[in-house]
Amino acid sequence: VVTNENGDPVLLTQDDIASGALRFGIVKLVPGLDGDADSWQSYINTIENATPDVGPGGAPVLASAMQATVETRSNAGTLTRNADGSYTYVFKTDITDPSQTMGVTYEPSLTHRVVMQVEFEGSGGSELVSNPWFDFVPIGIKPTITKRVTHKDACNTCHHRLALHGGGRIETEYCVACHNPGTTDANSGNNLDFAVMTHKIHMGQDLENLPYTIWGFRDSEHDYSTVVYPQDHRNCVKCHTSEDPLTPDGDNWKFRPNMEACGSCHDDVDFANHPEPGIVLEDNSLCGVCHVPYSGSLDFAVENAHVIPAEVLAEEFRYNILAVDLNPLTREVVVDFSVTDPTNSDTPYDIQTDPAFTAGGGASRMAILIGWDTVDLQNTGSGSAPALPISIDPLFGGATAIAGGAFRVSAVLPPQATGTGVVAIEGHPAVDGVRVPVTNVTENFAIAGALTPRRQIVSIEKCNECHGNLSLHGNNRQGAVDVCVICHNANATDIEVRPATLDENDDGVFDDFTAVGDDGKREESIHFKTMVHAIHAGAADDHGFRENGLVVYGFRRSVHPYGHVRYPGILSNCNACHVDDTYKVNAPAGSLATTVETASADLDGMQNLIDEALHDPADDLNVSPEAAACESCHDSADAIDHMELVGRGVFDRTQDEITTSVFEDCGGCHGPFEFVDVGDVHEILPSPLD
């Protein structure tokens, strides 16, 4: 029975099969012997004849190969509508006849699966997709062997709505009907088994034997060598866990190790000479002998080998801000803090003597940051350009020990600091050479007026849906978006590490303040909202959305190009990162414009004026707040013209000019209840019909 999104029955006909709207497949689950994985095998197969000039180096690896397929269009069976409104489909392929199954034998005592692909137009004109499936044993008993090792819900934490092959394949239980060991791409010679293919795709640029390429429909080339998986590859439970009732076989990754699945990630392993010279693995029968699921001592036990040491060590450290006090007369801020061990009753560490904190040379690092104003952070007057907060090093002489294993630091706020301030602890201890990513913490304090915490727009939990455990800047910044925005604020750019500020002879004068970076720019905004949007949007020539990929300069003038980023989700799904539809709300009062020029190239050679301009945001050129957010994804000349001429956004004015002008910015039309609702523009349609 098929119903639409309103629950109304959908009338099916044989023409729906002829058009490709209905597809049917049937497979059997072959139990693995001698350590092999259980594997699906289709009864419906075809032969792919390779195209002569298509393949690695311009030639196919194989002349032909067998591939699983389904019945639809010209090879379809018969659909019959029953009196009760249900339907019966009879396969054209006689699965008991090996001459029709390309030699695949019928084994009625094994688990079988019937799959369907259903695609229809919904009542609102949108496409509805469903991939129903059913497991059974033909001799009439309940299946006792299954192979449900992952589920679309795990995929969609990153992909939002994984829909492949034109959008009609959305269920992993359907994917494996074709993507099993019985399917090979003749052009590349790669087997398209779901485990092997998916692992290799996600390993992407980290594979030793690059590239991993498949030639698909109409000889389209799919090169996955630029894929960057956004978290640690060892986090197998991101996709595989038996704790999920939808994936009862989710722990196969540790209980059923085999050369095919393991080698798809560890593609540099020579199984014919593994692990010692003279040991030859001819099959999978010995894999589980050494690689047991878990061990208290064996590093090569499967679960042990996939432990992420930094994350385990992080459980032993906690940053605590105990008190923040401001003397309104002297403007001195005093911060009391501690570092404790949650695994040992929160016993405090002595950061002045404990080896985890005393290793110099960057091995250990901690900083107490003080920034302002939480309405829109800008840190004006901090002395660090552009727009960086006050930063105190408590490890090497910057902190005083106080009672209870705590420590104290202090700093004097500049006259420009007002509103609500924020204190943060960031940095990393070091244990056995491992930089430990300890979750950062923040605490707000009133400088003038009422205490106003910064609005929450995104959440670290949403970041970690894809990133697993987002930790940046050498494991210094970890687990708290509120810390990111202290530095990555509206007035901040990367000019301090760009070629324009290079002083190779250390004479105090920038060599060439007109110099540009690899992207042809003198500086780039590192405002959190614009930078993060632009990173995830990638570049149109590299599977992305923006016309121009983002380039940011970082620590020690390192160059970070993000044009290659292939965002795995639906870019217009703003709620993937934003909380409670906050992306729909116009920029609140007091929001700052985004700086795009801190100091003009015309100041070249006038170092005193350059220094002044870098520290004074009043003369910066900016993009108005809402246009900055929109332009960070929609960066084409036509889009910017629209924002300027229709949306009344601006791209080269000072903050004062933007604040006091009559410009309405993009929210004049694209507010939550305005002419074109932002939510409508970014609405994700349709939801698949399950």
XYZ file of C-alpha atoms in Angstrom:
690
model
C 0.000 0.000 0.000
C 1.286 3.476 -0.853
C -0.052 6.714 0.636
C 0.991 10.332 0.150
C 2.132 12.785 2.828
C -1.505 13.355 3.843
C -2.199 9.639 4.287
C -4.301 9.431 1.123
C -3.883 6.292 -1.030
C -1.810 6.649 -4.200
C -3.116 4.785 -7.222
C -0.366 2.669 -8.815
C -0.271 1.379 -12.385
C 2.094 -0.575 -14.587
C 2.947 2.759 -16.206
C 4.545 3.867 -12.944
C 7.016 1.020 -13.306
C 7.592 1.863 -16.956
C 8.396 5.460 -15.999
C 10.832 4.467 -13.255
C 8.598 5.712 -10.427
C 8.502 2.149 -9.055
C 11.465 -0.224 -8.774
C 11.717 -3.661 -7.183
C 14.683 -5.745 -6.052
C 15.292 -9.004 -4.227
C 18.499 -10.188 -2.543
C 19.721 -12.959 -0.268
C 22.091 -12.701 2.709
C 24.986 -15.134 2.297
C 26.585 -16.083 5.660
C 30.299 -15.403 5.821
C 32.643 -18.368 6.252
C 36.243 -18.401 7.505
C 35.999 -14.891 8.885
C 34.263 -13.365 5.868
C 31.508 -10.859 6.454
C 27.923 -11.831 5.757
C 27.070 -10.332 2.378
C 24.010 -9.491 0.375
C 23.743 -10.872 -3.152
C 21.174 -9.770 -5.705
C 19.229 -12.217 -7.838
C 18.693 -9.502 -10.433
C 21.937 -8.662 -12.218
C 23.294 -7.130 -15.372
C 26.638 -6.869 -17.125
C 28.370 -3.512 -17.418
C 30.564 -3.307 -20.518
C 33.302 -0.774 -19.923
C 33.670 2.216 -22.223
C 37.024 1.890 -24.025
C 38.450 5.336 -23.177
C 37.028 5.636 -19.648
C 38.973 4.687 -16.556
C 42.201 5.438 -14.691
C 44.679 6.900 -17.155
C 42.046 6.886 -19.903
C 41.452 3.128 -20.073
C 39.121 0.760 -18.200
C 40.539 -1.732 -15.723
C 38.067 -4.471 -16.695
C 36.373 -5.146 -20.010
C 33.118 -5.972 -18.217
C 31.747 -6.671 -14.754
C 28.573 -7.952 -13.119
C 26.403 -5.443 -11.295
C 23.299 -5.839 -9.158
C 20.208 -4.050 -10.378
C 16.436 -3.884 -9.871
C 13.377 -4.465 -11.991
C 11.809 -1.382 -13.576
C 10.938 0.015 -16.966
C 11.690 -2.533 -19.741
C 12.735 -5.387 -17.428
C 9.765 -5.044 -15.061
C 7.474 -7.734 -13.729
C 3.714 -7.480 -13.274
C 1.824 -5.185 -10.879
C -1.721 -6.142 -9.850
C -4.176 -4.102 -7.782
C -6.067 -6.243 -5.282
C -9.677 -5.862 -4.180
C -8.688 -4.427 -0.798
C -6.642 -1.641 -2.424
C -3.274 -3.291 -1.851
C -0.951 -4.335 -4.669
C 0.944 -7.462 -5.634
C 4.132 -7.389 -7.667
C 5.423 -10.537 -9.383
C 9.074 -10.401 -10.373
C 9.954 -11.000 -13.993
C 13.157 -12.718 -12.885
C 12.693 -16.342 -11.828
C 15.109 -16.379 -8.893
C 15.093 -20.192 -8.867
C 16.589 -20.266 -12.375
C 20.369 -19.593 -12.378
C 20.243 -18.841 -16.102
C 18.138 -15.771 -15.251
C 20.158 -14.714 -12.192
C 23.598 -14.905 -13.848
C 24.534 -17.971 -11.856
C 23.272 -16.825 -8.452
C 21.643 -19.866 -6.837
C 18.361 -19.738 -4.964
C 18.789 -20.643 -1.260
C 15.371 -20.519 0.401
C 16.676 -21.163 3.909
C 18.660 -17.890 3.953
C 17.470 -14.442 4.940
C 16.072 -12.604 1.915
C 15.148 -8.969 1.429
C 12.664 -7.357 -0.928
C 13.265 -3.664 -1.622
C 11.282 -0.977 -3.404
C 11.927 2.513 -4.653
C 8.846 4.717 -4.819
C 8.894 8.269 -6.228
C 5.759 10.371 -6.630
C 4.694 13.974 -6.753
C 3.114 15.056 -3.490
C -0.033 17.133 -3.077
C 2.023 20.341 -2.969
C 3.961 19.529 -6.114
C 7.052 18.337 -4.264
C 8.649 14.943 -4.840
C 7.977 12.213 -2.303
C 10.439 9.350 -1.973
C 10.266 6.083 -0.063
C 12.443 2.958 0.027
C 10.404 0.274 1.813
C 12.079 -3.068 2.485
C 11.174 -6.369 4.088
C 13.334 -9.229 5.401
C 12.008 -12.797 5.310
C 13.048 -16.431 4.898
C 11.264 -18.147 1.952
C 10.766 -21.421 3.834
C 8.507 -19.543 6.250
C 10.615 -19.035 9.373
C 11.596 -15.776 11.039
C 15.027 -14.413 9.973
C 17.673 -15.098 12.600
C 20.599 -13.634 10.631
C 20.530 -9.999 9.622
C 23.075 -7.449 8.512
C 21.933 -4.073 9.746
C 25.194 -2.340 10.590
C 24.200 1.274 9.960
C 21.093 3.348 9.351
C 20.130 6.478 7.458
C 19.640 8.342 10.758
C 23.380 8.041 11.384
C 24.122 9.205 7.836
C 21.743 12.118 8.112
C 23.356 13.616 11.184
C 25.870 14.957 8.650
C 24.072 14.598 5.330
C 20.713 15.918 6.645
C 18.852 13.947 3.981
C 21.071 11.526 2.136
C 19.425 11.074 -1.263
C 21.509 9.611 -4.072
C 21.195 8.536 -7.682
C 18.895 11.408 -8.543
C 17.382 11.569 -5.070
C 15.540 8.246 -5.087
C 17.824 6.205 -2.808
C 17.463 7.253 0.840
C 17.641 4.071 2.944
C 20.847 2.158 3.666
C 18.810 -1.069 3.685
C 18.035 -0.342 0.043
C 21.584 0.767 -0.848
C 23.049 -2.636 0.071
C 20.726 -4.404 -2.361
C 23.002 -3.223 -5.159
C 26.126 -2.093 -3.294
C 27.378 -5.506 -2.237
C 30.317 -7.735 -3.243
C 28.363 -8.816 -6.330
C 28.724 -5.367 -7.919
C 31.883 -4.037 -9.554
C 32.597 -0.904 -11.588
C 34.239 -2.181 -14.761
C 35.891 1.131 -15.627
C 37.723 1.586 -12.314
C 37.860 -2.072 -11.304
C 36.596 -1.073 -7.844
C 34.182 -3.339 -6.054
C 31.143 -1.302 -4.978
C 30.340 -3.158 -1.779
C 28.689 -0.617 0.542
C 31.188 -1.033 3.387
C 34.262 -0.752 1.158
C 32.925 2.082 -0.970
C 31.566 4.144 1.934
C 34.719 3.782 4.016
C 36.908 4.811 1.086
C 34.718 7.805 0.247
C 34.871 9.061 3.824
C 38.610 8.441 4.065
C 38.916 10.642 0.991
C 42.196 12.530 0.922
C 43.578 10.459 3.815
C 43.780 7.267 1.765
C 47.352 6.240 1.061
C 46.498 4.919 -2.400
C 44.822 7.859 -4.108
C 42.608 8.536 -5.859
C 39.464 6.571 -5.106
C 37.415 7.093 -8.256
C 34.247 5.487 -9.595
C 32.699 5.889 -13.019
C 28.935 5.927 -12.668
C 25.845 6.647 -14.747
C 26.730 7.619 -18.309
C 30.419 7.285 -17.460
C 30.295 10.212 -15.033
C 33.527 10.405 -13.043
C 33.308 10.586 -9.252
C 36.704 11.372 -7.704
C 36.587 11.283 -3.893
C 40.246 12.094 -3.268
C 39.355 15.621 -2.097
C 36.854 14.498 0.549
C 37.865 15.673 4.025
C 36.085 13.795 6.791
C 35.289 16.418 9.460
C 36.209 14.301 12.471
C 38.570 11.570 13.611
C 38.286 8.466 11.414
C 38.637 6.240 14.473
C 35.188 7.228 15.704
C 33.520 4.128 14.242
C 30.509 4.447 16.546
C 29.470 7.586 14.651
C 27.953 5.215 12.080
C 28.083 1.816 13.797
C 26.635 0.841 17.155
C 24.486 -2.057 18.311
C 23.046 0.168 21.059
C 20.729 1.586 18.397
C 17.751 -0.782 17.953
C 17.762 0.107 14.255
C 21.260 -1.387 13.873
C 21.354 -4.676 15.824
C 24.538 -5.660 13.955
C 26.203 -2.289 14.491
C 29.129 -3.802 16.411
C 30.233 -5.970 13.488
C 33.146 -3.519 12.988
C 34.829 -4.981 16.073
C 33.389 -8.513 16.135
C 33.803 -9.329 12.419
C 37.138 -7.822 11.261
C 38.050 -8.688 7.682
C 40.483 -7.560 5.005
C 37.828 -5.960 2.838
C 36.248 -3.666 5.439
C 39.446 -2.927 7.373
C 41.523 -2.511 4.239
C 39.086 0.027 2.845
C 40.384 2.520 5.423
C 43.803 0.995 6.096
C 44.603 0.758 2.411
C 48.369 0.787 3.001
C 48.316 -2.619 4.732
C 49.876 -5.471 2.776
C 47.744 -8.422 3.837
C 50.020 -10.806 1.955
C 52.810 -9.791 4.333
C 51.026 -8.863 7.541
C 51.869 -8.062 10.271
C 55.358 -9.561 10.131
C 57.347 -10.720 7.088
C 56.485 -14.299 6.300
C 52.893 -14.184 7.542
C 50.539 -14.415 4.579
C 46.808 -13.897 4.958
C 45.078 -15.812 2.199
C 41.612 -15.276 3.647
C 39.870 -13.661 6.630
C 40.004 -16.686 8.924
C 42.897 -15.343 11.033
C 41.800 -11.701 11.307
C 39.709 -12.211 14.423
C 42.376 -14.340 16.093
C 44.690 -11.376 16.632
C 42.215 -8.546 16.303
C 39.889 -9.472 19.147
C 37.068 -7.004 19.879
C 38.641 -5.560 23.055
C 41.627 -6.169 25.295
C 43.025 -4.716 28.488
C 46.525 -4.803 27.037
C 46.572 -5.428 23.278
C 46.807 -2.252 21.203
C 45.768 -4.175 18.094
C 42.435 -5.277 19.567
C 39.865 -3.600 17.317
C 38.247 -1.351 19.902
C 41.624 -0.437 21.421
C 43.028 0.509 18.017
C 40.147 2.918 17.441
C 40.406 4.749 20.764
C 41.093 8.482 20.370
C 43.699 9.101 23.113
C 43.213 12.873 23.348
C 39.497 12.489 24.038
C 40.101 9.847 26.708
C 42.668 12.038 28.446
C 40.320 15.024 28.286
C 37.990 13.278 30.723
C 40.613 13.870 33.440
C 40.594 17.676 33.176
C 38.006 20.366 33.876
C 38.408 24.145 33.739
C 36.487 26.075 36.415
C 35.921 29.825 36.697
C 35.302 30.335 40.406
C 34.824 34.110 40.589
C 35.067 37.238 38.443
C 35.261 40.566 40.293
C 35.531 44.058 38.803
C 36.726 47.067 40.774
C 34.715 49.924 39.195
C 37.236 52.555 40.327
C 40.467 50.929 39.134
C 38.724 48.854 36.400
C 40.800 45.875 37.494
C 39.215 42.492 36.745
C 40.238 39.670 39.110
C 39.578 36.094 37.994
C 39.809 33.087 40.314
C 39.932 29.708 38.621
C 41.009 26.097 39.020
C 41.698 22.998 36.952
C 40.365 19.785 38.473
C 40.172 16.065 37.721
C 36.530 14.902 37.377
C 37.682 11.280 37.470
C 39.244 11.844 40.910
C 36.561 13.710 42.897
C 37.531 16.989 41.198
C 40.898 17.064 42.890
C 42.649 20.280 41.775
C 45.825 20.271 39.695
C 48.749 22.480 40.639
C 49.255 24.134 37.256
C 52.625 25.522 38.417
C 54.170 22.113 39.108
C 52.117 19.391 37.425
C 53.915 18.001 34.329
C 50.743 18.298 32.240
C 50.997 22.087 32.542
C 54.713 22.796 32.789
C 55.971 21.480 29.440
C 57.177 24.539 27.550
C 57.573 25.207 23.847
C 53.842 25.102 23.240
C 53.464 21.534 24.503
C 51.334 22.912 27.352
C 49.308 26.076 27.005
C 46.547 27.893 28.849
C 45.094 31.373 28.482
C 42.574 33.453 30.400
C 40.758 35.665 27.905
C 38.816 38.825 28.749
C 36.596 40.327 26.062
C 33.703 42.773 25.671
C 30.800 43.639 24.846
C 28.555 40.580 24.643
C 25.918 42.394 22.543
C 28.525 42.125 19.782
C 32.081 41.472 20.899
C 34.765 43.853 19.617
C 37.436 44.211 22.371
C 38.286 47.780 21.393
C 41.225 49.119 23.406
C 42.650 45.722 24.332
C 45.997 46.595 22.762
C 45.840 43.552 20.480
C 44.970 44.313 16.875
C 42.669 43.786 15.306
C 39.905 43.285 17.867
C 41.544 40.545 19.921
C 40.777 40.182 23.664
C 43.106 40.599 26.620
C 44.993 37.325 27.004
C 46.767 36.247 30.217
C 49.131 33.261 30.407
C 48.609 31.661 33.861
C 51.131 28.844 33.423
C 54.444 30.641 33.270
C 54.395 33.382 35.904
C 51.009 34.886 35.159
C 48.963 33.403 38.047
C 49.066 33.482 41.836
C 48.146 30.430 43.929
C 45.277 30.954 46.381
C 43.455 28.696 48.845
C 41.834 25.414 47.837
C 44.118 24.633 44.896
C 42.810 27.631 42.944
C 44.699 30.405 41.164
C 44.163 34.112 40.491
C 44.947 36.406 37.559
C 44.032 40.037 36.947
C 44.002 42.677 34.233
C 42.932 46.312 33.899
C 40.178 47.087 31.408
C 40.717 49.954 28.965
C 38.308 52.937 28.929
C 36.608 51.575 25.792
C 35.438 48.410 27.583
C 31.755 48.709 28.425
C 28.536 46.720 28.606
C 28.944 43.067 29.604
C 32.342 41.408 29.566
C 33.226 37.758 29.242
C 36.029 35.706 30.776
C 37.115 32.453 29.150
C 39.622 29.704 29.872
C 41.127 27.973 26.859
C 44.250 25.955 26.106
C 45.537 22.429 26.494
C 47.527 20.379 28.988
C 49.987 17.897 27.499
C 50.220 14.241 28.552
C 52.834 11.957 26.975
C 53.094 14.316 24.034
C 49.323 14.444 23.467
C 47.663 17.860 23.415
C 44.598 17.283 25.561
C 41.455 19.097 24.295
C 39.825 20.311 27.501
C 36.382 21.878 27.173
C 36.656 25.669 27.393
C 34.482 27.606 29.845
C 33.163 31.175 29.977
C 31.678 33.518 32.586
C 29.987 36.872 31.983
C 30.388 39.933 34.220
C 28.875 43.414 34.135
C 31.195 46.303 33.246
C 28.457 48.919 32.927
C 24.696 48.456 33.127
C 22.815 45.188 33.440
C 24.436 41.802 32.880
C 23.567 40.780 29.302
C 24.723 37.321 28.208
C 25.446 36.976 24.511
C 22.565 35.648 22.452
C 22.818 31.995 21.485
C 22.645 31.505 17.736
C 24.394 28.170 17.203
C 25.302 25.297 19.512
C 28.422 23.194 19.860
C 26.192 20.112 19.979
C 25.083 20.848 16.438
C 28.688 21.401 15.332
C 29.600 18.035 16.791
C 26.918 16.205 14.838
C 29.423 16.324 11.971
C 32.689 17.159 13.697
C 32.394 14.612 16.492
C 34.422 16.658 18.942
C 35.254 20.011 17.365
C 38.682 21.093 18.595
C 40.668 23.793 16.816
C 43.859 25.835 16.982
C 46.006 22.921 18.143
C 43.395 21.591 20.597
C 43.323 24.956 22.407
C 39.746 25.891 21.502
C 37.377 23.125 22.427
C 33.702 22.577 23.068
C 32.410 26.147 23.466
C 31.219 28.404 20.648
C 31.065 31.247 23.193
C 34.862 31.199 23.256
C 35.202 31.222 19.452
C 33.259 34.467 19.075
C 35.480 36.365 21.531
C 38.246 36.451 18.928
C 36.205 35.797 15.801
C 34.183 38.983 16.141
C 32.859 41.573 13.711
C 35.946 43.811 13.851
C 38.512 41.029 13.442
C 40.400 40.197 10.247
C 43.516 38.158 9.500
C 45.633 41.139 8.413
C 48.134 40.672 11.264
C 49.309 37.422 9.651
C 48.893 38.426 6.008
C 51.745 39.448 3.653
C 50.715 43.093 4.094
C 52.047 43.071 7.681
C 55.286 41.218 6.980
C 58.416 42.815 8.438
C 61.250 40.493 7.444
C 64.099 42.790 8.505
C 62.473 43.582 11.872
C 62.843 47.326 11.445
C 59.353 48.059 12.744
C 58.036 48.986 9.303
C 55.883 46.643 7.227
C 57.733 45.726 4.042
C 54.796 46.290 1.695
C 51.421 47.180 3.161
C 49.879 46.814 -0.312
C 50.922 43.134 -0.562
C 48.168 40.582 -1.154
C 47.785 36.933 -0.215
C 47.202 33.850 -2.321
C 43.611 34.950 -2.898
C 44.552 38.424 -4.136
C 43.289 40.072 -0.921
C 45.141 42.133 1.653
C 42.953 40.814 4.451
C 39.933 38.609 5.091
C 37.282 38.881 7.763
C 37.428 36.198 10.430
C 34.024 37.188 11.831
C 32.539 33.916 13.045
C 29.288 34.146 11.108
C 30.873 35.059 7.787
C 33.896 32.799 8.108
C 31.961 29.683 9.121
C 29.361 30.190 6.383
C 32.064 30.699 3.755
C 34.083 27.678 4.904
C 31.098 25.353 4.669
C 29.890 26.823 1.363
C 33.141 25.924 -0.420
C 33.681 26.953 -4.042
C 31.466 26.214 -7.016
C 34.324 24.738 -9.108
C 35.080 22.317 -6.241
C 31.621 20.859 -5.478
C 30.713 23.941 -3.412
C 28.344 26.884 -3.647
C 30.340 30.125 -3.532
C 31.898 31.549 -6.664
C 35.108 32.119 -4.721
C 36.534 29.811 -2.094
C 37.553 31.348 1.212
C 41.248 31.734 2.105
C 42.208 32.594 5.695
C 45.724 33.214 7.016
C 46.456 31.837 10.477
C 49.141 31.112 13.040
C 52.660 31.851 11.778
C 51.179 33.126 8.485
C 49.928 29.647 7.563
C 47.547 29.646 4.600
C 44.193 27.879 4.950
C 42.218 27.573 1.686
C 38.658 26.277 2.089
C 37.460 26.274 -1.504
C 37.755 22.485 -1.594
C 35.261 21.921 1.248
C 32.463 19.552 0.206
C 29.701 20.194 2.714
C 27.902 16.865 3.199
C 24.535 18.309 4.167
C 22.010 20.626 2.567
C 23.589 24.074 2.634
C 20.242 25.862 2.799
C 19.313 23.889 5.929
C 20.312 26.723 8.263
C 18.908 24.943 11.313
C 21.642 22.337 10.945
C 23.773 24.792 12.935
C 21.367 27.467 14.179
C 19.123 26.986 17.196
C 15.426 27.824 17.318
C 15.268 29.421 13.842
C 17.608 32.223 14.951
C 18.817 32.609 11.365
C 15.409 34.088 10.507
C 15.663 36.939 13.013
C 16.982 40.327 11.897
C 20.271 41.502 13.403
C 19.482 42.857 16.897
C 20.106 46.440 17.942
C 23.775 47.017 18.633
C 24.979 44.445 16.101
C 28.244 45.465 14.479
C 28.970 45.516 10.784
C 31.659 43.116 9.542
C 35.074 44.647 8.901
C 36.588 44.047 5.464
C 39.351 46.693 5.609
C 41.079 47.712 8.832
C 43.627 50.023 7.240
C 43.936 51.353 3.700
C 46.792 50.298 1.439
C 47.300 54.024 0.798
C 49.023 54.172 4.204
C 51.926 52.082 2.908
C 55.163 53.383 4.432
C 53.443 55.420 7.149
C 53.831 52.913 9.979
C 52.533 55.179 12.740
C 49.283 55.749 10.845
C 49.013 52.039 9.999
C 49.371 51.061 13.653
C 46.747 53.582 14.652
C 44.343 52.416 11.959
C 44.780 48.744 12.894
C 43.791 49.489 16.494
C 40.936 51.884 15.742
C 37.773 50.257 14.365
C 36.163 53.640 13.746
C 37.944 54.017 10.404
C 37.361 50.427 9.239
C 35.332 49.731 6.123
C 32.515 47.286 6.767
C 29.667 45.260 5.339
C 26.298 45.877 6.985
C 25.318 43.099 9.449
C 22.670 41.250 7.460
C 24.350 41.646 4.079
C 27.533 40.209 5.607
C 25.703 37.039 6.647
C 24.014 36.624 3.271
C 27.103 37.468 1.208
C 29.195 34.905 3.059
C 27.365 32.233 1.036
C 25.886 34.279 -1.824
C 29.125 35.936 -2.982
C 28.442 36.328 -6.713
C 28.496 39.785 -8.298
C 24.785 39.486 -9.122
C 23.931 38.590 -5.523
C 25.945 41.507 -4.158
C 24.333 43.882 -6.663
C 20.942 42.665 -5.452
C 21.879 43.252 -1.814
C 23.079 46.761 -2.565
C 20.382 47.904 -4.986
C 17.334 46.015 -3.745
C 18.208 44.900 -0.235
C 19.810 48.226 0.695
C 22.876 46.577 2.205
C 26.267 48.293 2.110
C 29.752 46.871 1.576
C 32.267 49.676 2.117
C 31.164 52.056 4.890
C 32.357 52.824 8.384
C 30.449 51.519 11.372
C 29.191 55.009 12.190
C 27.928 55.548 8.650
C 26.064 52.240 8.731
C 24.607 52.840 12.202
C 23.359 56.353 11.432
C 22.281 55.796 7.805
C 18.834 55.056 6.421
C 19.963 51.728 4.959
C 17.574 48.967 5.991
C 19.962 46.121 5.108
C 18.709 42.747 3.855
C 16.222 42.374 6.696
C 14.107 45.124 5.159
C 12.784 42.525 2.733
C 14.006 39.230 4.157
C 12.898 39.518 7.767
C 10.934 36.744 9.449
C 7.611 38.353 8.527
C 8.656 40.581 5.628
C 8.195 40.473 1.858
C 10.240 37.301 1.376
C 10.621 35.278 4.573
C 14.176 34.046 5.141
C 12.700 30.759 6.319
C 10.857 30.330 3.020
C 14.028 30.940 1.027
C 15.903 28.309 3.030
C 13.053 25.849 3.556
C 14.022 22.257 2.896
C 11.419 20.481 0.781
C 10.310 17.830 0.584
C 10.633 15.552 3.557
C 10.798 11.946 2.331
C 7.641 9.927 2.663
C 8.483 6.984 4.897
